[in-house]
Coordinates of N, CA and C in Angstrom, one line a residue:
M16 N -39.4 27.3 -39.9 CA -39.2 26.6 -38.4 C -38.9 27.6 -37.3
T17 N -37.6 28.0 -37.7 CA -37.1 29.0 -36.9 C -36.0 29.9 -37.5
A18 N -35.8 31.2 -36.9 CA -34.8 32.0 -37.5 C -33.5 31.6 -37.1
D19 N -33.4 30.8 -36.1 CA -32.1 30.4 -35.4 C -31.0 29.6 -36.3
Q20 N -31.7 29.1 -37.2 CA -30.9 28.3 -38.3 C -31.7 28.1 -39.6
P21 N -30.8 27.8 -40.7 CA -31.6 27.5 -42.0 C -32.6 26.3 -41.8
T22 N -33.6 26.3 -42.7 CA -34.7 25.4 -42.6 C -34.6 24.2 -43.7
E23 N -33.7 24.4 -44.7 CA -33.8 23.5 -45.8 C -33.3 22.1 -45.4
A24 N -33.5 21.0 -46.1 CA -33.2 19.7 -46.0 C -31.6 19.8 -45.9
V25 N -31.1 18.7 -45.1 CA -29.5 18.4 -45.3 C -29.3 17.3 -46.5
T26 N -28.7 18.0 -47.2 CA -28.5 17.4 -48.7 C -27.0 16.8 -48.7
R27 N -26.0 17.1 -47.8 CA -24.7 16.5 -48.1 C -24.2 15.9 -46.6
I28 N -23.3 15.0 -46.6 CA -22.7 14.6 -45.3 C -22.1 15.6 -44.7
P29 N -22.5 15.9 -43.3 CA -21.8 17.0 -42.6 C -20.2 16.7 -42.5
A30 N -19.5 17.8 -42.4 CA -18.0 17.6 -42.2 C -17.9 17.1 -40.8
S31 N -18.6 17.3 -39.8 CA -18.4 16.9 -38.4 C -19.8 16.8 -37.8
V32 N -20.0 15.9 -36.9 CA -21.1 15.5 -36.2 C -20.8 15.4 -34.8
L33 N -21.8 16.1 -33.8 CA -21.4 15.6 -32.5 C -22.9 15.4 -31.9
G34 N -23.0 14.1 -31.3 CA -24.2 13.6 -30.7 C -24.2 13.6 -29.1
V35 N -25.3 13.9 -28.5 CA -25.4 14.0 -27.3 C -26.7 13.2 -26.8
F36 N -26.3 12.2 -25.9 CA -27.5 11.1 -25.6 C -27.4 10.9 -24.3
A37 N -28.2 10.0 -23.7 CA -28.5 9.8 -22.2 C -27.6 8.5 -21.8
H38 N -27.9 7.4 -22.6 CA -27.4 6.2 -22.1 C -26.6 5.3 -23.2
P39 N -25.7 4.7 -23.0 CA -25.0 3.8 -23.9 C -26.1 3.0 -24.6
D40 N -25.9 3.1 -25.9 CA -27.0 2.4 -27.1 C -28.0 3.4 -27.7
D41 N -28.3 4.6 -27.1 CA -29.1 5.4 -27.7 C -28.5 6.0 -29.0
E42 N -27.2 6.3 -28.9 CA -26.6 6.7 -30.0 C -26.5 5.8 -31.3
T43 N -26.6 4.4 -31.0 CA -26.4 3.6 -32.1 C -27.8 3.3 -32.7
Y44 N -28.8 3.4 -32.0 CA -30.2 3.2 -32.7 C -30.4 4.4 -33.5
L45 N -29.9 5.6 -33.1 CA -30.5 7.0 -33.5 C -29.5 7.5 -34.5
T46 N -28.0 7.1 -34.6 CA -27.3 7.9 -35.3 C -26.0 7.2 -35.9
A47 N -26.2 5.7 -35.8 CA -25.1 4.9 -36.4 C -24.7 5.1 -37.6
T48 N -25.9 5.3 -38.6 CA -25.3 5.3 -40.0 C -25.0 6.9 -40.2
L49 N -25.5 7.8 -39.6 CA -25.2 9.2 -39.8 C -23.5 9.3 -39.5
M50 N -23.0 8.9 -38.2 CA -21.7 8.9 -37.8 C -20.9 8.1 -38.9
L51 N -21.4 7.0 -39.3 CA -20.5 6.2 -40.3 C -20.2 7.0 -41.5
R52 N -21.3 7.3 -42.0 CA -21.1 8.1 -43.3 C -20.3 9.4 -43.2
T53 N -20.5 10.0 -42.0 CA -19.7 11.2 -41.7 C -18.2 10.8 -41.7
L54 N -17.7 9.8 -41.0 CA -16.4 9.3 -41.0 C -15.9 8.7 -42.2
R55 N -16.9 8.1 -43.0 CA -16.1 7.6 -44.4 C -16.0 8.7 -45.3
A56 N -16.6 9.9 -45.0 CA -16.4 10.9 -46.0 C -15.1 11.7 -45.5
G57 N -14.5 11.6 -44.5 CA -13.2 12.0 -44.1 C -13.7 13.0 -43.0
G58 N -15.0 13.0 -42.6 CA -15.2 13.9 -41.3 C -15.0 13.5 -39.8
T59 N -15.6 14.0 -38.9 CA -15.2 13.6 -37.5 C -16.4 13.4 -36.9
A60 N -16.7 12.6 -35.9 CA -17.9 12.1 -35.1 C -17.5 12.2 -33.6
T61 N -18.2 12.9 -33.0 CA -17.9 13.0 -31.2 C -19.2 12.4 -30.7
L62 N -19.1 11.9 -29.8 CA -20.1 11.1 -28.9 C -20.1 11.9 -27.5
V63 N -21.1 12.2 -27.0 CA -21.4 12.6 -25.6 C -22.5 11.9 -25.0
T64 N -22.2 11.2 -23.9 CA -23.0 10.3 -23.1 C -23.3 10.7 -21.8
A65 N -24.5 10.9 -21.4 CA -24.8 11.6 -20.0 C -24.6 10.8 -19.0
T66 N -24.8 9.4 -19.1 CA -24.7 8.5 -18.0 C -24.2 7.2 -18.6
R67 N -23.9 6.1 -17.5 CA -23.3 5.0 -18.0 C -24.4 4.0 -17.9
G68 N -25.7 4.2 -17.8 CA -26.7 3.4 -18.0 C -26.8 2.4 -16.8
E69 N -26.4 2.5 -15.6 CA -26.2 1.8 -14.5 C -27.5 1.1 -14.0
V70 N -28.7 1.6 -14.4 CA -30.0 0.8 -14.0 C -30.4 0.4 -15.0
G71 N -30.1 0.3 -16.1 CA -30.6 -0.3 -17.5 C -30.2 -1.3 -17.9
A72 N -30.1 -2.5 -17.1 CA -29.4 -3.8 -17.5 C -30.2 -4.9 -16.6
P73 N -30.6 -6.0 -17.3 CA -31.4 -7.0 -16.7 C -30.6 -8.0 -15.9
H74 N -29.7 -7.4 -14.8 CA -28.9 -8.2 -14.1 C -28.9 -8.0 -12.6
P75 N -30.0 -8.3 -11.9 CA -30.2 -8.0 -10.5 C -29.2 -8.4 -9.6
E76 N -28.2 -9.5 -10.0 CA -27.2 -10.0 -9.1 C -26.0 -9.0 -9.0
L77 N -26.0 -7.8 -9.9 CA -24.9 -7.1 -10.3 C -25.4 -5.6 -9.5
S78 N -24.3 -5.1 -9.0 CA -24.6 -3.7 -8.6 C -24.7 -2.6 -9.5
S79 N -25.1 -1.6 -9.2 CA -25.1 -0.6 -10.3 C -23.8 -0.1 -10.7
E80 N -22.9 0.0 -9.9 CA -21.4 0.2 -10.2 C -20.8 -0.7 -11.2
E81 N -21.3 -2.2 -10.8 CA -20.8 -3.0 -11.8 C -21.4 -3.0 -13.2
I82 N -22.8 -2.7 -13.3 CA -23.5 -2.4 -14.6 C -22.9 -1.2 -15.4
A83 N -22.7 -0.3 -14.5 CA -21.9 1.0 -15.3 C -20.7 0.6 -16.0
V84 N -19.7 -0.1 -15.3 CA -18.7 -0.7 -15.8 C -18.7 -1.4 -17.0
I85 N -19.7 -2.4 -17.1 CA -20.2 -3.1 -18.3 C -20.7 -2.3 -19.4
R86 N -21.6 -1.3 -19.2 CA -22.2 -0.7 -20.1 C -21.1 0.2 -20.8
E87 N -20.1 0.9 -20.0 CA -19.4 1.7 -20.7 C -18.2 0.8 -21.6
R88 N -17.9 -0.3 -21.1 CA -17.2 -1.1 -22.0 C -17.9 -1.5 -23.3
E89 N -19.3 -1.9 -23.0 CA -20.0 -2.0 -24.3 C -20.0 -1.0 -25.3
L90 N -20.1 0.3 -24.7 CA -20.3 1.6 -25.5 C -19.0 1.6 -26.3
R91 N -17.9 1.7 -25.5 CA -16.6 1.6 -26.2 C -16.2 0.7 -27.2
E92 N -16.7 -0.5 -26.9 CA -16.7 -1.5 -28.1 C -17.4 -1.1 -29.3
A93 N -18.7 -0.9 -29.0 CA -19.7 -0.4 -30.1 C -19.1 0.8 -31.0
M94 N -18.5 1.8 -30.3 CA -17.9 3.0 -31.0 C -16.6 2.4 -31.8
A95 N -15.9 1.5 -31.2 CA -14.7 1.0 -31.9 C -15.2 0.5 -33.2
R96 N -16.2 -0.3 -33.1 CA -16.7 -1.1 -34.5 C -17.2 0.0 -35.4
L97 N -17.5 1.0 -35.0 CA -18.1 2.3 -35.9 C -16.8 3.1 -36.4
G98 N -15.9 3.2 -35.5 CA -14.7 3.9 -35.9 C -14.6 5.1 -35.1
V99 N -15.7 5.5 -34.1 CA -15.8 6.6 -33.3 C -14.8 6.4 -32.1
D100 N -13.7 7.5 -32.0 CA -12.9 7.2 -31.0 C -13.0 8.5 -29.8
D101 N -13.9 9.4 -30.3 CA -14.0 10.6 -29.4 C -15.4 10.5 -28.6
V102 N -15.1 9.8 -27.5 CA -16.3 9.4 -26.6 C -16.1 10.1 -25.3
N103 N -17.2 10.6 -24.9 CA -17.2 11.6 -23.7 C -18.3 11.1 -22.9
F104 N -18.2 11.3 -21.5 CA -19.3 11.2 -20.4 C -19.6 12.4 -19.7
L105 N -20.7 12.7 -19.3 CA -21.1 13.7 -18.5 C -21.3 13.5 -17.1
D106 N -21.0 12.2 -16.8 CA -20.8 11.6 -15.4 C -22.3 11.8 -14.5
R107 N -23.5 11.7 -15.2 CA -24.6 11.9 -14.6 C -25.1 10.5 -14.0
I108 N -26.1 10.4 -13.2 CA -26.6 9.3 -12.6 C -27.9 8.7 -13.5
D109 N -27.9 7.4 -14.0 CA -29.0 7.0 -15.0 C -30.2 7.2 -14.0
G110 N -31.2 7.7 -14.5 CA -32.5 8.0 -14.2 C -32.6 9.2 -13.2
E111 N -31.5 9.9 -13.1 CA -31.6 11.2 -12.2 C -31.2 12.5 -13.1
C112 N -31.1 12.4 -14.3 CA -30.5 13.6 -15.0 C -31.5 14.7 -14.8
A113 N -33.0 14.5 -14.8 CA -33.8 15.7 -14.6 C -33.7 16.3 -13.3
E114 N -33.1 15.9 -12.3 CA -32.9 16.2 -11.0 C -31.5 16.9 -10.9
S115 N -30.6 16.6 -11.6 CA -29.0 17.1 -11.6 C -28.9 18.3 -12.2
D116 N -27.8 18.7 -11.7 CA -27.4 20.2 -12.4 C -27.2 20.1 -13.8
P117 N -27.7 21.0 -14.5 CA -27.5 20.7 -16.0 C -26.0 21.1 -16.4
P118 N -25.5 20.1 -17.2 CA -23.9 20.4 -17.3 C -23.7 21.3 -18.8
I119 N -24.5 22.4 -18.8 CA -24.4 23.2 -20.0 C -23.1 24.0 -20.2
A120 N -22.4 24.0 -19.0 CA -20.9 24.7 -19.3 C -20.0 23.6 -20.0
R121 N -20.2 22.4 -19.4 CA -19.4 21.2 -20.1 C -19.6 21.1 -21.4
L122 N -21.0 21.0 -21.7 CA -21.4 21.0 -23.2 C -20.9 21.9 -24.1
V123 N -20.8 23.3 -23.6 CA -20.6 24.4 -24.2 C -19.1 24.2 -24.7
D124 N -18.2 23.8 -23.5 CA -17.0 23.6 -23.8 C -16.5 22.4 -25.0
L125 N -17.4 21.4 -25.0 CA -17.3 20.4 -26.0 C -17.6 20.9 -27.4
L126 N -18.7 21.7 -27.5 CA -19.0 22.2 -28.6 C -17.9 23.2 -29.3
A127 N -17.4 24.1 -28.4 CA -16.4 25.0 -28.7 C -15.0 24.3 -29.2
S128 N -14.7 23.1 -28.5 CA -13.5 22.5 -28.8 C -13.7 21.6 -30.4
R129 N -14.8 21.2 -30.5 CA -14.9 20.2 -31.6 C -15.7 21.2 -32.9
R130 N -16.3 22.2 -32.5 CA -16.9 23.0 -33.4 C -17.6 22.2 -34.5
P131 N -18.4 21.4 -34.1 CA -19.2 20.5 -35.0 C -20.2 21.3 -36.1
E132 N -20.3 20.8 -37.1 CA -21.3 21.4 -38.2 C -22.7 21.0 -37.9
L133 N -23.0 19.7 -37.5 CA -24.2 19.3 -37.1 C -24.0 18.5 -35.6
I134 N -25.1 19.1 -34.8 CA -25.2 18.7 -33.5 C -26.8 17.8 -33.4
V135 N -26.6 16.7 -33.0 CA -28.0 15.8 -32.9 C -28.3 15.4 -31.6
T136 N -29.5 15.4 -31.2 CA -29.8 15.0 -29.8 C -31.2 14.6 -29.9
F137 N -31.9 14.2 -28.7 CA -33.4 14.0 -28.7 C -34.1 15.2 -28.9
G138 N -35.2 15.1 -29.3 CA -36.2 16.1 -29.3 C -36.8 16.3 -27.8
P139 N -37.7 17.1 -27.5 CA -38.3 17.6 -26.1 C -38.9 16.1 -25.6
D140 N -39.5 15.2 -26.6 CA -40.2 14.3 -26.2 C -39.3 13.2 -25.6
G141 N -38.0 13.2 -26.0 CA -37.2 12.1 -25.6 C -37.2 10.9 -26.5
I142 N -38.0 10.9 -27.4 CA -38.3 9.7 -28.3 C -39.3 8.7 -27.5
S143 N -38.6 8.5 -26.4 CA -39.5 7.3 -25.5 C -40.0 8.1 -24.0
R144 N -40.0 9.5 -24.1 CA -40.6 10.1 -22.9 C -39.8 9.9 -21.6
H145 N -38.5 9.1 -21.7 CA -37.7 8.9 -20.6 C -37.2 10.4 -20.1
S146 N -37.3 10.6 -18.7 CA -36.9 11.7 -18.2 C -35.4 12.1 -18.5
D147 N -34.5 11.3 -18.5 CA -33.2 11.5 -18.8 C -33.0 12.0 -20.4
H148 N -33.8 11.4 -21.2 CA -33.8 12.0 -22.4 C -34.1 13.2 -22.8
V149 N -35.4 13.5 -22.0 CA -36.0 15.0 -22.0 C -34.9 15.9 -21.6
A150 N -34.2 15.5 -20.4 CA -33.2 16.2 -19.7 C -32.2 16.8 -20.8
V151 N -31.7 15.7 -21.4 CA -30.6 15.8 -22.3 C -30.9 16.6 -23.5
S152 N -32.0 16.6 -24.0 CA -32.7 17.7 -25.1 C -32.6 18.8 -24.6
R153 N -33.1 19.2 -23.4 CA -33.0 20.7 -22.8 C -31.5 21.1 -22.6
W154 N -30.7 20.2 -22.2 CA -29.3 20.9 -21.9 C -28.7 21.1 -23.3
T155 N -28.8 20.2 -24.4 CA -28.1 20.3 -25.5 C -28.6 21.6 -26.3
S156 N -29.9 21.7 -26.3 CA -30.5 22.7 -27.0 C -30.0 24.2 -26.3
A157 N -30.0 24.2 -25.0 CA -29.4 25.5 -24.2 C -28.1 25.5 -24.6
A158 N -27.2 24.4 -24.5 CA -25.6 24.7 -24.8 C -25.4 25.2 -26.4
W159 N -26.2 24.6 -27.3 CA -26.1 25.0 -28.6 C -26.4 26.6 -28.6
L160 N -27.5 27.0 -28.2 CA -27.5 28.5 -28.2 C -26.7 29.3 -27.6
R161 N -26.2 28.8 -26.5 CA -25.1 29.7 -26.0 C -23.9 29.6 -26.8
A162 N -23.6 28.5 -27.3 CA -22.3 28.5 -28.1 C -22.4 29.3 -29.2
R163 N -23.7 29.3 -30.0 CA -23.9 30.0 -31.1 C -23.7 31.6 -30.9
E164 N -24.5 31.9 -29.7 CA -24.4 33.4 -29.2 C -23.1 34.0 -28.9
Q165 N -22.2 33.1 -28.4 CA -20.9 33.4 -28.2 C -19.8 33.6 -29.1
G166 N -20.4 33.0 -30.3 CA -19.4 33.0 -31.6 C -18.5 31.8 -31.3
L167 N -18.7 30.7 -30.7 CA -18.0 29.3 -30.6 C -18.3 28.5 -31.6
L168 N -19.1 28.7 -32.4 CA -19.6 27.7 -33.5 C -19.7 28.4 -34.8
S169 N -19.4 27.8 -36.0 CA -19.6 28.3 -37.4 C -20.9 28.7 -37.4
G170 N -21.1 29.8 -38.5 CA -22.5 30.3 -38.6 C -23.4 29.2 -39.2
N171 N -22.7 28.0 -39.9 CA -23.6 27.2 -40.5 C -23.8 25.9 -39.7
S172 N -23.6 26.1 -38.3 CA -23.9 24.8 -37.5 C -25.3 24.7 -37.2
R173 N -25.8 23.3 -37.0 CA -27.2 23.2 -37.1 C -27.4 22.1 -35.9
L174 N -28.5 22.4 -35.3 CA -29.1 21.5 -34.3 C -30.3 20.7 -34.8
L175 N -30.1 19.5 -34.7 CA -31.1 18.6 -35.1 C -31.8 17.7 -34.0
Y176 N -33.0 17.4 -34.2 CA -33.4 16.5 -33.2 C -33.8 15.0 -34.0
A177 N -33.4 13.8 -33.2 CA -33.8 12.7 -33.7 C -35.4 12.4 -33.3
T178 N -36.2 11.9 -34.4 CA -37.5 11.8 -34.3 C -38.0 10.6 -35.0
V179 N -39.3 10.4 -34.8 CA -40.0 9.1 -35.3 C -40.8 9.7 -36.5
S180 N -40.7 9.5 -37.6 CA -41.4 10.0 -39.0 C -42.7 9.3 -39.0
E181 N -43.6 9.8 -39.9 CA -45.0 9.2 -40.0 C -44.7 8.0 -40.8
T182 N -43.8 7.8 -41.8 CA -43.5 6.6 -42.4 C -42.9 5.7 -41.5
F183 N -41.9 6.1 -40.7 CA -41.4 4.9 -39.7 C -42.4 4.4 -38.8
A184 N -43.4 5.2 -38.4 CA -44.3 4.7 -37.4 C -45.2 3.7 -38.1
A185 N -45.6 4.2 -39.3 CA -46.7 3.4 -40.1 C -45.9 2.1 -40.4
R186 N -44.7 1.9 -40.7 CA -44.0 0.7 -40.8 C -43.9 0.0 -39.6
H187 N -43.9 0.6 -38.5 CA -43.5 -0.1 -37.4 C -45.0 -0.7 -37.0
F188 N -45.8 -0.1 -37.1 CA -47.1 -0.5 -36.4 C -47.8 -1.6 -37.5
A189 N -47.4 -1.6 -38.8 CA -47.6 -2.5 -39.8 C -46.9 -3.9 -39.3
D190 N -45.7 -3.7 -39.2 CA -44.8 -4.9 -38.9 C -44.7 -5.4 -37.4
Y191 N -45.1 -4.5 -36.5 CA -45.0 -5.0 -35.0 C -46.3 -4.5 -34.4
P192 N -47.6 -4.9 -34.7 CA -48.8 -4.4 -34.4 C -48.9 -4.6 -32.7
D193 N -48.2 -5.6 -32.2 CA -48.5 -5.9 -30.8 C -47.3 -5.4 -30.0
F194 N -46.2 -4.6 -30.4 CA -45.2 -4.2 -29.9 C -44.9 -2.8 -29.8
P195 N -44.9 -2.1 -28.8 CA -44.9 -0.5 -28.9 C -43.7 0.0 -29.5
L196 N -43.7 1.1 -30.0 CA -42.7 1.9 -30.5 C -41.6 2.0 -29.4
T197 N -41.9 2.3 -28.2 CA -40.9 2.4 -27.0 C -41.7 1.9 -25.9
L198 N -40.9 1.3 -25.0 CA -41.5 0.6 -23.7 C -42.0 1.8 -22.7
Q199 N -41.6 3.1 -22.9 CA -41.9 4.0 -22.0 C -43.1 5.0 -22.3
G200 N -43.6 4.9 -23.3 CA -44.6 6.0 -24.0 C -44.5 6.1 -25.3
E201 N -45.5 6.5 -26.0 CA -45.6 6.7 -27.3 C -44.7 8.0 -27.9
P202 N -43.9 8.0 -28.8 CA -43.2 9.2 -28.9 C -43.9 10.1 -29.7
A203 N -43.6 11.5 -29.8 CA -44.3 12.1 -30.9 C -43.8 11.9 -32.2
I204 N -44.8 11.9 -33.2 CA -44.4 11.5 -34.5 C -44.5 12.8 -35.4
T205 N -43.3 13.1 -36.1 CA -43.1 14.2 -36.9 C -43.6 13.8 -38.3
A206 N -44.4 14.8 -38.9 CA -44.8 14.6 -40.3 C -43.8 14.7 -41.2
D207 N -43.9 13.6 -42.4 CA -42.7 13.3 -43.2 C -42.2 14.7 -43.9
A208 N -43.0 15.7 -44.1 CA -42.6 16.7 -44.8 C -41.8 17.7 -43.8
D209 N -41.7 17.4 -42.6 CA -40.9 18.2 -41.6 C -39.5 17.5 -41.2
I210 N -39.4 16.5 -41.9 CA -38.1 15.6 -41.7 C -37.0 16.1 -42.6
V211 N -36.0 16.7 -42.0 CA -34.9 17.4 -42.9 C -33.7 16.5 -43.0
L212 N -33.5 15.4 -42.4 CA -32.6 14.4 -42.7 C -33.1 13.2 -42.4
D213 N -33.1 12.4 -43.5 CA -33.7 11.0 -43.4 C -32.7 9.9 -43.9
I214 N -32.1 9.1 -43.1 CA -31.0 8.2 -43.5 C -31.5 6.9 -43.5
E215 N -31.5 6.2 -44.7 CA -31.9 4.8 -44.9 C -30.4 4.0 -45.1
P216 N -30.1 3.2 -44.3 CA -28.8 2.6 -44.7 C -28.8 1.6 -45.8
T217 N -27.8 1.6 -46.5 CA -27.7 0.4 -47.6 C -27.3 -0.9 -46.9
A218 N -27.3 -1.9 -47.6 CA -27.1 -3.2 -46.9 C -25.8 -3.3 -46.3
E219 N -24.8 -2.7 -46.7 CA -23.5 -3.0 -46.2 C -23.4 -2.1 -44.9
E220 N -24.0 -0.9 -44.9 CA -24.2 0.0 -43.9 C -25.1 -0.7 -42.5
F221 N -26.1 -1.1 -43.0 CA -26.9 -1.8 -42.1 C -26.3 -3.1 -41.4
A222 N -25.4 -3.7 -42.2 CA -24.7 -4.8 -41.6 C -23.8 -4.4 -40.4
I223 N -23.2 -3.2 -40.7 CA -22.4 -2.6 -39.7 C -23.0 -2.2 -38.4
K224 N -24.2 -1.5 -38.7 CA -25.1 -1.1 -37.6 C -25.6 -2.2 -36.6
K225 N -25.9 -3.2 -37.4 CA -26.1 -4.5 -36.5 C -25.0 -4.8 -35.6
A226 N -23.9 -4.9 -36.2 CA -22.8 -5.3 -35.6 C -22.4 -4.4 -34.3
V227 N -22.8 -3.0 -34.6 CA -22.3 -2.1 -33.5 C -23.5 -2.3 -32.6
L228 N -24.8 -2.4 -32.9 CA -25.9 -2.7 -31.8 C -25.4 -4.0 -31.2
S229 N -24.9 -5.0 -31.6 CA -24.8 -6.1 -30.9 C -23.7 -6.1 -30.0
A230 N -22.9 -4.9 -30.0 CA -21.9 -4.9 -28.9 C -22.6 -4.4 -27.6
H231 N -23.8 -3.9 -27.7 CA -24.7 -3.4 -26.5 C -25.3 -4.7 -25.9
E232 N -24.6 -5.7 -25.7 CA -25.2 -7.1 -25.3 C -26.1 -7.0 -24.4
T233 N -26.0 -6.2 -23.2 CA -27.0 -6.3 -22.0 C -28.2 -5.7 -22.5
Q234 N -28.2 -4.9 -23.6 CA -29.6 -4.3 -24.0 C -30.2 -4.8 -25.2
T235 N -29.4 -5.9 -25.9 CA -30.0 -6.4 -27.2 C -30.3 -7.9 -27.0
R236 N -29.7 -8.4 -26.2 CA -29.8 -10.0 -26.0 C -31.4 -10.3 -25.6
G237 N -32.0 -9.6 -24.7 CA -33.5 -9.9 -24.4 C -34.3 -9.8 -25.5
P238 N -34.4 -8.5 -26.1 CA -35.1 -8.2 -27.3 C -35.0 -9.0 -28.6
V239 N -33.6 -9.5 -28.8 CA -33.3 -10.5 -29.8 C -34.1 -11.7 -29.5
E240 N -34.1 -12.2 -28.4 CA -34.6 -13.5 -27.9 C -36.2 -13.4 -28.2
L241 N -36.8 -12.3 -28.0 CA -38.2 -11.9 -27.9 C -38.8 -11.8 -29.2
L242 N -37.9 -11.1 -30.2 CA -38.3 -10.7 -31.6 C -37.9 -11.5 -32.5
G243 N -36.7 -11.9 -32.2 CA -35.9 -12.8 -33.4 C -34.8 -11.7 -33.9
E244 N -33.6 -12.2 -34.3 CA -32.8 -11.1 -34.7 C -33.0 -10.5 -35.8
D245 N -33.7 -11.0 -36.9 CA -33.9 -10.0 -38.1 C -35.0 -9.0 -37.6
R246 N -35.9 -9.4 -36.9 CA -37.1 -8.4 -36.6 C -36.5 -7.4 -35.9
Y247 N -35.6 -7.7 -34.8 CA -35.2 -6.7 -33.8 C -34.3 -5.7 -34.6
Y248 N -33.2 -6.2 -35.4 CA -32.3 -5.3 -35.9 C -32.9 -4.4 -36.8
D249 N -34.1 -4.8 -37.5 CA -34.8 -4.1 -38.6 C -35.7 -3.0 -37.9
W250 N -35.8 -3.1 -36.5 CA -36.7 -2.2 -35.8 C -36.3 -0.7 -36.0
W251 N -35.0 -0.3 -35.7 CA -34.7 1.0 -35.6 C -33.8 1.0 -36.9
R252 N -33.9 0.7 -38.1 CA -33.1 0.8 -39.0 C -32.7 2.3 -39.6
S253 N -33.9 3.0 -39.7 CA -33.9 4.3 -40.2 C -33.5 5.2 -39.2
E254 N -32.9 6.4 -39.7 CA -32.5 7.5 -38.8 C -33.0 8.8 -39.2
T255 N -34.1 9.3 -38.6 CA -34.7 10.7 -39.2 C -34.5 11.7 -38.3
F256 N -34.4 13.0 -38.7 CA -34.2 14.1 -37.8 C -35.1 15.3 -38.3
R257 N -35.4 16.1 -37.2 CA -36.2 17.2 -37.5 C -35.5 18.5 -36.9
E258 N -35.9 19.7 -37.2 CA -35.2 20.7 -36.7 C -36.2 21.3 -35.4
P259 N -35.6 22.2 -34.5 CA -36.4 22.5 -33.4 C -37.3 23.5 -33.9
T260 N -38.4 23.6 -33.2 CA -39.3 24.8 -33.6 C -38.8 26.1 -32.8
A261 N -39.3 27.1 -33.1 CA -39.1 28.3 -32.4 C -39.4 28.0 -31.0
A262 N -40.6 27.8 -30.6 CA -41.1 27.5 -29.4 C -40.2 26.5 -28.4
E263 N -39.6 25.6 -29.2 CA -38.6 24.8 -28.4 C -37.4 25.5 -27.9
L264 N -36.8 26.3 -29.0 CA -35.6 27.0 -28.7 C -36.0 28.2 -27.9
D265 N -37.1 28.7 -27.8 CA -37.4 29.6 -26.7 C -37.4 28.9 -25.4
A266 N -37.9 27.8 -25.3 CA -38.0 27.1 -24.0 C -36.6 26.6 -23.4
A267 N -35.8 26.5 -24.5 CA -34.2 26.3 -24.2 C -33.7 27.3 -23.6
R268 N -33.8 28.6 -24.3 CA -33.5 29.8 -23.5 C -34.0 30.2 -22.3
G269 N -35.3 29.6 -21.9 CA -35.8 29.8 -20.6 C -35.1 29.0 -19.8
V270 N -34.5 27.7 -20.1 CA -33.6 26.9 -19.4 C -32.4 27.6 -18.9
R271 N -31.6 28.4 -19.9 CA -30.4 29.1 -19.6 C -30.9 30.4 -18.6
S272 N -31.7 31.0 -18.9 CA -32.2 32.1 -18.1 C -32.4 31.8 -16.5
H273 N -33.2 30.8 -16.3 CA -33.4 30.1 -15.1 C -32.0 29.8 -14.4
L274 N -31.1 29.5 -15.1 CA -29.8 29.0 -14.6 C -28.8 30.2 -14.5
G275 N -29.2 31.3 -15.2 CA -28.2 32.3 -15.1 C -27.0 32.3 -15.8
V276 N -27.1 31.6 -17.0 CA -26.0 31.5 -17.9 C -26.5 31.8 -19.3

């Protein structure tokens, strides 16, 4: 894939993981079981969230500021249920990440202070093509490259992108033929052979992930009513990750060059 990091599959639980995502609940869908396993193995888990999701709740009677307070509270409750107490916000505005100043220096500081073995975020497609997700992918990739080049991370640190595998997509389309994988656009699908970390929760881990998801009540109540609890919580059960390609990391270097960092 790329000379910037090893290409072998992840075969053990990382000692530390840091996830960077756009909105409260992204982290639970994509990394809850990964974080849980890391913590249970005695490791550390850090969450970085770009926004407080202030435009992503079906409550027209509430202001964006009120929604932000609710969703931050939901996120902190979700992470408490998981056991993650290192929660950080980048204080960006929901829906405006692509137009905001990239917080690369802030991310580099977080990487330097936590020194995570594994960094996880969206791929350049953002899973759902959401512009905030795409921006967060660019920021995190650029920050990881800068931190590595400055010797702020260990040599074995790895950056992985959350992704949709062929197996995941096939199962989804078989089980939910009338329901899109995401509401904002079809994600890029990664060949199973290119998945380097594939996490399928045990029954007990899945029960915890469901409890964590349910803490994001503004986000889950509607879909649960539409799909039913069992179908909804089974939807994003698996967590799969791939490595960045050389071209994707070159693009991230381009972001840094454009910013003069």
